[in-house]
Short mmCIF file of N, CA and C and ligand atoms in Angstrom, two decimals:
data_model
loop_
_atom_site.label_atom_id
_atom_site.label_comp_id
_atom_site.label_asym_id
_atom_site.label_seq_id
_atom_site.Cartn_x
_atom_site.Cartn_y
_atom_site.Cartn_z
N MET I 1 55.92 -70.65 -65.17
CA MET I 1 55.73 -70.82 -63.73
C MET I 1 56.89 -70.17 -62.98
N ILE I 2 56.56 -69.41 -61.94
CA ILE I 2 57.62 -68.79 -61.14
C ILE I 2 58.08 -69.80 -60.09
N MET I 3 59.38 -70.05 -60.06
CA MET I 3 59.91 -70.98 -59.06
C MET I 3 60.23 -70.21 -57.79
N ASP I 4 59.62 -70.59 -56.70
CA ASP I 4 59.90 -69.94 -55.44
C ASP I 4 60.32 -71.02 -54.45
N THR I 5 61.62 -71.23 -54.38
CA THR I 5 62.10 -72.35 -53.57
C THR I 5 62.44 -71.90 -52.15
N VAL I 6 62.43 -72.86 -51.24
CA VAL I 6 62.79 -72.57 -49.86
C VAL I 6 64.31 -72.48 -49.76
N LYS I 7 64.80 -71.31 -49.32
CA LYS I 7 66.25 -71.11 -49.21
C LYS I 7 66.79 -71.44 -47.84
N ASN I 8 65.95 -71.25 -46.83
CA ASN I 8 66.38 -71.55 -45.46
C ASN I 8 65.14 -71.76 -44.61
N LYS I 9 65.28 -72.50 -43.55
CA LYS I 9 64.13 -72.68 -42.65
C LYS I 9 64.58 -72.98 -41.23
N LEU I 10 63.66 -72.76 -40.32
CA LEU I 10 63.96 -72.94 -38.90
C LEU I 10 62.67 -73.34 -38.19
N LYS I 11 62.78 -74.31 -37.28
CA LYS I 11 61.60 -74.70 -36.52
C LYS I 11 61.98 -74.75 -35.04
N LEU I 12 61.20 -74.06 -34.24
CA LEU I 12 61.43 -74.03 -32.80
C LEU I 12 60.21 -74.60 -32.10
N ILE I 13 60.43 -75.48 -31.15
CA ILE I 13 59.32 -76.02 -30.36
C ILE I 13 59.68 -75.81 -28.89
N PHE I 14 58.82 -75.12 -28.17
CA PHE I 14 59.15 -74.81 -26.77
C PHE I 14 57.90 -74.83 -25.91
N PRO I 15 58.05 -75.09 -24.61
CA PRO I 15 56.90 -75.08 -23.71
C PRO I 15 56.37 -73.66 -23.49
N SER I 16 55.12 -73.58 -23.12
CA SER I 16 54.43 -72.28 -23.03
C SER I 16 54.79 -71.49 -21.76
N HIS I 17 56.07 -71.30 -21.50
CA HIS I 17 56.51 -70.43 -20.40
C HIS I 17 56.66 -69.03 -20.96
N SER I 18 56.24 -68.04 -20.15
CA SER I 18 56.26 -66.68 -20.68
C SER I 18 57.67 -66.22 -21.07
N GLU I 19 58.71 -66.74 -20.38
CA GLU I 19 60.07 -66.27 -20.74
C GLU I 19 60.49 -66.76 -22.13
N ASN I 20 59.81 -67.74 -22.68
CA ASN I 20 60.17 -68.23 -24.02
C ASN I 20 59.72 -67.30 -25.14
N GLU I 21 58.89 -66.32 -24.80
CA GLU I 21 58.49 -65.32 -25.80
C GLU I 21 59.73 -64.56 -26.28
N GLY I 22 60.61 -64.21 -25.34
CA GLY I 22 61.85 -63.51 -25.70
C GLY I 22 62.77 -64.37 -26.55
N LEU I 23 62.77 -65.66 -26.26
CA LEU I 23 63.58 -66.59 -27.04
C LEU I 23 63.10 -66.65 -28.50
N ALA I 24 61.79 -66.67 -28.68
CA ALA I 24 61.22 -66.71 -30.04
C ALA I 24 61.58 -65.43 -30.80
N ARG I 25 61.49 -64.30 -30.11
CA ARG I 25 61.87 -63.01 -30.73
C ARG I 25 63.32 -63.03 -31.21
N LEU I 26 64.21 -63.51 -30.32
CA LEU I 26 65.63 -63.55 -30.66
C LEU I 26 65.92 -64.48 -31.84
N ALA I 27 65.26 -65.62 -31.83
CA ALA I 27 65.48 -66.59 -32.91
C ALA I 27 65.02 -66.00 -34.25
N VAL I 28 63.85 -65.35 -34.24
CA VAL I 28 63.32 -64.76 -35.48
C VAL I 28 64.24 -63.64 -35.95
N SER I 29 64.69 -62.80 -35.02
CA SER I 29 65.53 -61.70 -35.47
C SER I 29 66.89 -62.21 -35.97
N GLY I 30 67.42 -63.26 -35.35
CA GLY I 30 68.68 -63.84 -35.83
C GLY I 30 68.55 -64.45 -37.20
N PHE I 31 67.46 -65.16 -37.41
CA PHE I 31 67.21 -65.80 -38.71
C PHE I 31 67.11 -64.73 -39.81
N LEU I 32 66.36 -63.67 -39.52
CA LEU I 32 66.15 -62.62 -40.53
C LEU I 32 67.42 -61.81 -40.76
N ALA I 33 68.14 -61.51 -39.69
CA ALA I 33 69.37 -60.73 -39.84
C ALA I 33 70.39 -61.50 -40.68
N SER I 34 70.49 -62.81 -40.45
CA SER I 34 71.47 -63.58 -41.22
C SER I 34 71.03 -63.75 -42.67
N ALA I 35 69.75 -63.51 -42.95
CA ALA I 35 69.27 -63.53 -44.34
C ALA I 35 69.47 -62.16 -45.00
N GLY I 36 69.99 -61.18 -44.24
CA GLY I 36 70.21 -59.84 -44.78
C GLY I 36 68.94 -59.02 -44.91
N ALA I 37 67.96 -59.31 -44.06
CA ALA I 37 66.68 -58.59 -44.13
C ALA I 37 66.85 -57.11 -43.79
N ASP I 38 65.97 -56.31 -44.33
CA ASP I 38 65.89 -54.89 -44.02
C ASP I 38 65.59 -54.73 -42.51
N ILE I 39 66.25 -53.75 -41.86
CA ILE I 39 66.07 -53.64 -40.39
C ILE I 39 64.63 -53.35 -39.98
N SER I 40 63.89 -52.64 -40.82
CA SER I 40 62.50 -52.38 -40.43
C SER I 40 61.66 -53.66 -40.53
N ALA I 41 61.99 -54.51 -41.50
CA ALA I 41 61.27 -55.79 -41.61
C ALA I 41 61.58 -56.67 -40.40
N VAL I 42 62.84 -56.63 -39.94
CA VAL I 42 63.22 -57.42 -38.76
C VAL I 42 62.42 -56.91 -37.55
N ALA I 43 62.41 -55.60 -37.37
CA ALA I 43 61.71 -55.03 -36.21
C ALA I 43 60.22 -55.37 -36.24
N GLU I 44 59.63 -55.28 -37.43
CA GLU I 44 58.18 -55.53 -37.53
C GLU I 44 57.85 -57.00 -37.28
N LEU I 45 58.65 -57.90 -37.85
CA LEU I 45 58.37 -59.32 -37.64
C LEU I 45 58.65 -59.76 -36.21
N LYS I 46 59.63 -59.13 -35.57
CA LYS I 46 59.90 -59.42 -34.15
C LYS I 46 58.69 -59.06 -33.31
N THR I 47 58.11 -57.90 -33.59
CA THR I 47 56.93 -57.47 -32.84
C THR I 47 55.76 -58.40 -33.12
N ALA I 48 55.59 -58.78 -34.39
CA ALA I 48 54.48 -59.65 -34.77
C ALA I 48 54.62 -61.03 -34.10
N VAL I 49 55.85 -61.55 -34.07
CA VAL I 49 56.04 -62.87 -33.45
C VAL I 49 55.80 -62.80 -31.94
N SER I 50 56.18 -61.71 -31.32
CA SER I 50 55.89 -61.53 -29.89
C SER I 50 54.40 -61.61 -29.62
N GLU I 51 53.63 -60.91 -30.44
CA GLU I 51 52.17 -60.90 -30.24
C GLU I 51 51.59 -62.30 -30.42
N GLY I 52 52.05 -62.99 -31.47
CA GLY I 52 51.51 -64.32 -31.75
C GLY I 52 51.88 -65.34 -30.69
N VAL I 53 53.14 -65.29 -30.25
CA VAL I 53 53.59 -66.26 -29.24
C VAL I 53 52.94 -65.94 -27.89
N THR I 54 52.83 -64.67 -27.56
CA THR I 54 52.15 -64.29 -26.32
C THR I 54 50.70 -64.80 -26.33
N ASN I 55 50.04 -64.68 -27.46
CA ASN I 55 48.66 -65.19 -27.56
C ASN I 55 48.60 -66.69 -27.32
N ALA I 56 49.54 -67.41 -27.92
CA ALA I 56 49.55 -68.88 -27.74
C ALA I 56 49.71 -69.21 -26.26
N ILE I 57 50.60 -68.48 -25.59
CA ILE I 57 50.90 -68.76 -24.18
C ILE I 57 49.75 -68.32 -23.27
N VAL I 58 49.30 -67.07 -23.43
CA VAL I 58 48.32 -66.56 -22.45
C VAL I 58 46.88 -66.96 -22.75
N HIS I 59 46.55 -67.12 -24.02
CA HIS I 59 45.17 -67.51 -24.36
C HIS I 59 45.07 -69.01 -24.66
N GLY I 60 45.88 -69.47 -25.61
CA GLY I 60 45.80 -70.88 -26.02
C GLY I 60 46.02 -71.84 -24.87
N TYR I 61 47.08 -71.57 -24.10
CA TYR I 61 47.42 -72.46 -22.99
C TYR I 61 47.09 -71.85 -21.64
N ARG I 62 46.00 -71.09 -21.61
CA ARG I 62 45.54 -70.44 -20.37
C ARG I 62 45.33 -71.48 -19.25
N GLU I 63 44.65 -72.58 -19.56
CA GLU I 63 44.32 -73.58 -18.54
C GLU I 63 45.42 -74.61 -18.35
N THR I 64 45.87 -75.16 -19.48
CA THR I 64 46.83 -76.26 -19.44
C THR I 64 48.04 -75.90 -20.27
N PRO I 65 49.25 -75.99 -19.72
CA PRO I 65 50.43 -75.67 -20.52
C PRO I 65 50.62 -76.67 -21.65
N GLY I 66 51.37 -76.26 -22.65
CA GLY I 66 51.61 -77.13 -23.80
C GLY I 66 52.76 -76.60 -24.64
N LEU I 67 52.90 -77.14 -25.84
CA LEU I 67 54.02 -76.74 -26.69
C LEU I 67 53.60 -75.72 -27.74
N VAL I 68 54.49 -74.76 -27.96
CA VAL I 68 54.31 -73.76 -29.01
C VAL I 68 55.33 -74.05 -30.10
N THR I 69 54.89 -74.01 -31.35
CA THR I 69 55.81 -74.20 -32.47
C THR I 69 55.91 -72.90 -33.27
N VAL I 70 57.12 -72.46 -33.52
CA VAL I 70 57.36 -71.31 -34.39
C VAL I 70 58.20 -71.82 -35.55
N GLU I 71 57.71 -71.60 -36.75
CA GLU I 71 58.42 -72.08 -37.92
C GLU I 71 58.62 -70.94 -38.90
N LEU I 72 59.82 -70.87 -39.46
CA LEU I 72 60.16 -69.81 -40.42
C LEU I 72 60.63 -70.43 -41.71
N LYS I 73 60.18 -69.87 -42.82
CA LYS I 73 60.70 -70.31 -44.12
C LYS I 73 61.05 -69.08 -44.94
N LEU I 74 62.26 -69.08 -45.45
CA LEU I 74 62.69 -68.00 -46.35
C LEU I 74 62.66 -68.52 -47.78
N PHE I 75 61.94 -67.85 -48.66
CA PHE I 75 61.85 -68.25 -50.06
C PHE I 75 62.80 -67.43 -50.92
N SER I 76 63.16 -67.99 -52.07
CA SER I 76 64.11 -67.31 -52.96
C SER I 76 63.58 -65.98 -53.47
N SER I 77 62.27 -65.79 -53.43
CA SER I 77 61.66 -64.51 -53.85
C SER I 77 61.89 -63.40 -52.82
N GLY I 78 62.40 -63.75 -51.63
CA GLY I 78 62.57 -62.74 -50.58
C GLY I 78 61.41 -62.68 -49.62
N ARG I 79 60.47 -63.62 -49.79
CA ARG I 79 59.36 -63.68 -48.86
C ARG I 79 59.71 -64.59 -47.70
N VAL I 80 59.20 -64.22 -46.52
CA VAL I 80 59.33 -65.12 -45.37
C VAL I 80 57.93 -65.53 -44.93
N ARG I 81 57.78 -66.81 -44.64
CA ARG I 81 56.52 -67.28 -44.07
C ARG I 81 56.79 -67.71 -42.64
N LEU I 82 55.97 -67.23 -41.73
CA LEU I 82 56.15 -67.47 -40.31
C LEU I 82 54.89 -68.13 -39.75
N TYR I 83 55.06 -69.28 -39.13
CA TYR I 83 53.92 -69.97 -38.53
C TYR I 83 54.06 -69.95 -37.01
N ILE I 84 52.96 -69.70 -36.32
CA ILE I 84 52.95 -69.81 -34.86
C ILE I 84 51.78 -70.73 -34.51
N LYS I 85 52.13 -71.84 -33.89
CA LYS I 85 51.11 -72.87 -33.71
C LYS I 85 50.99 -73.32 -32.26
N ASP I 86 49.75 -73.45 -31.78
CA ASP I 86 49.55 -74.06 -30.46
C ASP I 86 48.44 -75.09 -30.56
N LYS I 87 48.41 -75.98 -29.58
CA LYS I 87 47.34 -76.97 -29.53
C LYS I 87 46.47 -76.72 -28.30
N GLY I 88 46.23 -75.44 -28.05
CA GLY I 88 45.47 -75.02 -26.88
C GLY I 88 43.97 -74.99 -27.12
N VAL I 89 43.32 -74.02 -26.47
CA VAL I 89 41.85 -74.01 -26.45
C VAL I 89 41.20 -73.66 -27.79
N GLY I 90 41.94 -72.97 -28.65
CA GLY I 90 41.35 -72.59 -29.93
C GLY I 90 40.45 -71.37 -29.82
N ILE I 91 39.98 -70.88 -30.98
CA ILE I 91 39.17 -69.66 -31.03
C ILE I 91 37.82 -70.00 -31.64
N GLU I 92 36.75 -69.60 -30.94
CA GLU I 92 35.41 -69.92 -31.42
C GLU I 92 35.02 -69.05 -32.62
N ASP I 93 35.20 -67.74 -32.49
CA ASP I 93 34.81 -66.82 -33.55
C ASP I 93 36.05 -66.03 -33.98
N ILE I 94 36.68 -66.48 -35.05
CA ILE I 94 37.96 -65.89 -35.47
C ILE I 94 37.78 -64.44 -35.92
N LYS I 95 36.70 -64.20 -36.65
CA LYS I 95 36.46 -62.85 -37.18
C LYS I 95 36.36 -61.84 -36.03
N LYS I 96 35.63 -62.23 -35.02
CA LYS I 96 35.44 -61.37 -33.86
C LYS I 96 36.77 -61.19 -33.10
N ALA I 97 37.50 -62.30 -32.93
CA ALA I 97 38.78 -62.24 -32.20
C ALA I 97 39.75 -61.28 -32.88
N MET I 98 39.64 -61.16 -34.20
CA MET I 98 40.59 -60.32 -34.95
C MET I 98 40.20 -58.85 -34.99
N GLU I 99 39.00 -58.53 -34.49
CA GLU I 99 38.59 -57.12 -34.47
C GLU I 99 39.47 -56.34 -33.50
N PRO I 100 39.94 -55.14 -33.92
CA PRO I 100 40.75 -54.34 -33.00
C PRO I 100 39.99 -54.07 -31.70
N LEU I 101 40.68 -54.14 -30.60
CA LEU I 101 40.16 -53.89 -29.25
C LEU I 101 39.35 -55.05 -28.66
N PHE I 102 39.13 -56.12 -29.45
CA PHE I 102 38.42 -57.27 -28.86
C PHE I 102 39.41 -58.08 -28.05
N THR I 103 39.05 -58.36 -26.80
CA THR I 103 39.88 -59.22 -25.96
C THR I 103 38.99 -60.04 -25.04
N THR I 104 39.42 -61.27 -24.74
CA THR I 104 38.70 -62.07 -23.75
C THR I 104 39.40 -62.00 -22.40
N ALA I 105 40.43 -61.14 -22.31
CA ALA I 105 41.17 -61.04 -21.04
C ALA I 105 41.34 -59.59 -20.60
N PRO I 106 40.24 -58.83 -20.49
CA PRO I 106 40.37 -57.41 -20.14
C PRO I 106 40.92 -57.21 -18.74
N GLU I 107 40.67 -58.19 -17.86
CA GLU I 107 41.14 -58.06 -16.47
C GLU I 107 42.66 -58.13 -16.38
N GLU I 108 43.29 -58.60 -17.46
CA GLU I 108 44.75 -58.64 -17.47
C GLU I 108 45.33 -57.46 -18.23
N GLU I 109 44.48 -56.47 -18.45
CA GLU I 109 44.89 -55.27 -19.19
C GLU I 109 45.43 -55.60 -20.57
N ARG I 110 44.81 -56.55 -21.24
CA ARG I 110 45.14 -56.82 -22.64
C ARG I 110 44.42 -55.77 -23.47
N ALA I 111 45.10 -55.24 -24.47
CA ALA I 111 44.52 -54.16 -25.24
C ALA I 111 43.64 -54.65 -26.38
N GLY I 112 43.74 -55.94 -26.70
CA GLY I 112 42.96 -56.46 -27.82
C GLY I 112 43.51 -56.03 -29.17
N LEU I 113 44.80 -55.70 -29.22
CA LEU I 113 45.38 -55.19 -30.46
C LEU I 113 46.38 -56.13 -31.12
N GLY I 114 46.55 -57.32 -30.53
CA GLY I 114 47.56 -58.25 -31.05
C GLY I 114 47.38 -58.57 -32.53
N PHE I 115 46.17 -58.96 -32.90
CA PHE I 115 45.93 -59.31 -34.31
C PHE I 115 46.08 -58.09 -35.22
N ALA I 116 45.63 -56.92 -34.73
CA ALA I 116 45.75 -55.70 -35.54
C ALA I 116 47.23 -55.38 -35.79
N ILE I 117 48.07 -55.59 -34.76
CA ILE I 117 49.51 -55.35 -34.91
C ILE I 117 50.11 -56.35 -35.90
N MET I 118 49.76 -57.62 -35.74
CA MET I 118 50.29 -58.64 -36.66
C MET I 118 49.89 -58.31 -38.09
N GLU I 119 48.63 -57.92 -38.27
CA GLU I 119 48.13 -57.62 -39.61
C GLU I 119 48.86 -56.44 -40.23
N SER I 120 49.14 -55.41 -39.43
CA SER I 120 49.76 -54.22 -40.01
C SER I 120 51.25 -54.43 -40.25
N PHE I 121 51.88 -55.39 -39.54
CA PHE I 121 53.32 -55.59 -39.70
C PHE I 121 53.69 -56.72 -40.65
N CYS I 122 52.71 -57.30 -41.32
CA CYS I 122 53.08 -58.29 -42.34
C CYS I 122 52.24 -58.05 -43.58
N ASP I 123 52.57 -58.75 -44.66
CA ASP I 123 51.84 -58.54 -45.92
C ASP I 123 50.56 -59.37 -45.97
N LYS I 124 50.61 -60.52 -45.29
CA LYS I 124 49.47 -61.44 -45.34
C LYS I 124 49.35 -62.14 -44.00
N LEU I 125 48.13 -62.22 -43.48
CA LEU I 125 47.91 -62.88 -42.19
C LEU I 125 46.76 -63.86 -42.34
N ARG I 126 46.97 -65.09 -41.86
CA ARG I 126 45.89 -66.08 -41.91
C ARG I 126 45.78 -66.74 -40.55
N VAL I 127 44.56 -66.91 -40.07
CA VAL I 127 44.36 -67.55 -38.77
C VAL I 127 43.47 -68.78 -38.96
N LYS I 128 44.01 -69.91 -38.54
CA LYS I 128 43.24 -71.16 -38.60
C LYS I 128 43.07 -71.62 -37.16
N SER I 129 41.85 -71.90 -36.76
CA SER I 129 41.64 -72.27 -35.37
C SER I 129 40.34 -73.04 -35.21
N ALA I 130 40.31 -73.92 -34.23
CA ALA I 130 39.08 -74.62 -33.90
C ALA I 130 39.05 -74.86 -32.40
N PRO I 131 37.88 -74.67 -31.77
CA PRO I 131 37.79 -74.88 -30.33
C PRO I 131 38.25 -76.28 -29.93
N GLY I 132 39.13 -76.32 -28.95
CA GLY I 132 39.65 -77.60 -28.46
C GLY I 132 40.80 -78.17 -29.27
N LYS I 133 41.06 -77.58 -30.45
CA LYS I 133 42.10 -78.13 -31.34
C LYS I 133 43.37 -77.28 -31.36
N GLY I 134 43.18 -75.98 -31.15
CA GLY I 134 44.35 -75.09 -31.19
C GLY I 134 44.28 -74.10 -32.32
N THR I 135 45.36 -73.35 -32.46
CA THR I 135 45.39 -72.20 -33.37
C THR I 135 46.70 -72.17 -34.14
N THR I 136 46.60 -71.89 -35.43
CA THR I 136 47.81 -71.64 -36.23
C THR I 136 47.67 -70.28 -36.91
N VAL I 137 48.63 -69.42 -36.64
CA VAL I 137 48.68 -68.11 -37.27
C VAL I 137 49.80 -68.15 -38.30
N THR I 138 49.50 -67.77 -39.53
CA THR I 138 50.51 -67.75 -40.59
C THR I 138 50.66 -66.33 -41.10
N MET I 139 51.90 -65.87 -41.13
CA MET I 139 52.17 -64.52 -41.63
C MET I 139 53.16 -64.60 -42.78
N GLU I 140 53.01 -63.70 -43.72
CA GLU I 140 53.97 -63.64 -44.83
C GLU I 140 54.45 -62.22 -44.98
N LYS I 141 55.74 -62.08 -45.25
CA LYS I 141 56.28 -60.74 -45.43
C LYS I 141 57.48 -60.77 -46.35
N TYR I 142 57.57 -59.76 -47.22
CA TYR I 142 58.75 -59.57 -48.05
C TYR I 142 59.77 -58.82 -47.20
N ILE I 143 61.01 -59.32 -47.10
CA ILE I 143 61.92 -58.82 -46.07
C ILE I 143 63.05 -57.92 -46.55
N TYR I 144 63.10 -57.66 -47.87
CA TYR I 144 64.20 -56.80 -48.35
C TYR I 144 63.69 -55.41 -48.68
N LYS I 145 64.62 -54.48 -48.79
CA LYS I 145 64.25 -53.11 -49.14
C LYS I 145 63.64 -53.11 -50.53
N ARG I 146 62.50 -52.48 -50.66
CA ARG I 146 61.90 -52.36 -52.00
C ARG I 146 62.62 -51.25 -52.74
N ASP I 147 62.74 -51.40 -54.06
CA ASP I 147 63.37 -50.34 -54.87
C ASP I 147 62.55 -49.06 -54.76
N GLU I 148 63.27 -47.93 -54.70
CA GLU I 148 62.59 -46.64 -54.65
C GLU I 148 61.82 -46.45 -55.95
N PRO I 149 60.64 -45.88 -55.89
CA PRO I 149 59.87 -45.69 -57.13
C PRO I 149 60.50 -44.63 -58.01
N1 ADP S 201 46.40 -68.65 -29.77
C1 ADP S 201 45.19 -68.33 -29.29
N2 ADP S 201 44.41 -69.26 -28.66
C2 ADP S 201 43.19 -68.94 -28.18
N3 ADP S 201 42.63 -67.72 -28.29
C3 ADP S 201 43.33 -66.75 -28.90
C4 ADP S 201 44.65 -66.99 -29.44
N4 ADP S 201 45.10 -65.86 -30.01
C5 ADP S 201 44.14 -64.95 -29.83
N5 ADP S 201 43.07 -65.46 -29.16
C6 ADP S 201 41.79 -64.76 -28.84
O1 ADP S 201 41.72 -63.58 -29.62
C7 ADP S 201 41.56 -62.43 -28.77
C8 ADP S 201 42.25 -61.24 -29.42
O2 ADP S 201 43.68 -61.41 -29.48
P1 ADP S 201 44.61 -60.11 -29.55
O3 ADP S 201 44.16 -59.27 -30.71
O4 ADP S 201 46.03 -60.54 -29.52
O5 ADP S 201 44.23 -59.34 -28.21
P2 ADP S 201 44.63 -59.64 -26.68
O6 ADP S 201 45.72 -60.69 -26.67
O7 ADP S 201 45.09 -58.32 -26.16
O8 ADP S 201 43.38 -60.14 -26.03
C9 ADP S 201 42.13 -62.86 -27.43
O9 ADP S 201 41.62 -62.10 -26.36
C10 ADP S 201 41.73 -64.33 -27.37
O10 ADP S 201 40.38 -64.46 -26.99
MG1 MG S 202 47.35 -60.66 -27.84
#
């Protein structure tokens, strides 16, 4: 059995104000930098967390404000797991929501590319959501430089 233990973790809980998106980015980049992550992994996860937190704020809590939770876990294998959770409106059709260019907010000039960006900037993406219950996005990424082939 491969032992993959949690080496470090961080949990942030903040209200759905748009200025807190920058705070989440900073916290994620600080956590990863202090773990010695590769700079491209830091940049990619920062972008991915921005997209996920923005979605929680602008879509999840569109009608009623609420709390967003961002949780990070660093494993001894060098993998990071990142959770972005809201208890907002939830997503009716997850598959459709994840299609590139699909957006329910075209009038706000949303490009519909948030999920596509998150997917391309991490190794694994999972979306759990139910209408009225909220949404949890889980991303996993290996954060160190891979050995040259
Ligand atoms: N946390 C969330 N809560 C509710 N709906 C969401 C959430 N995240 C994404 N969605 C839905 O998925 C769609 C696609 O998201 P995304 O790919 O980021 O595109 P965009 O944010 O530009 O619309 C959104 O338009 C919205 O309908
Ligand atoms: Mg988005």
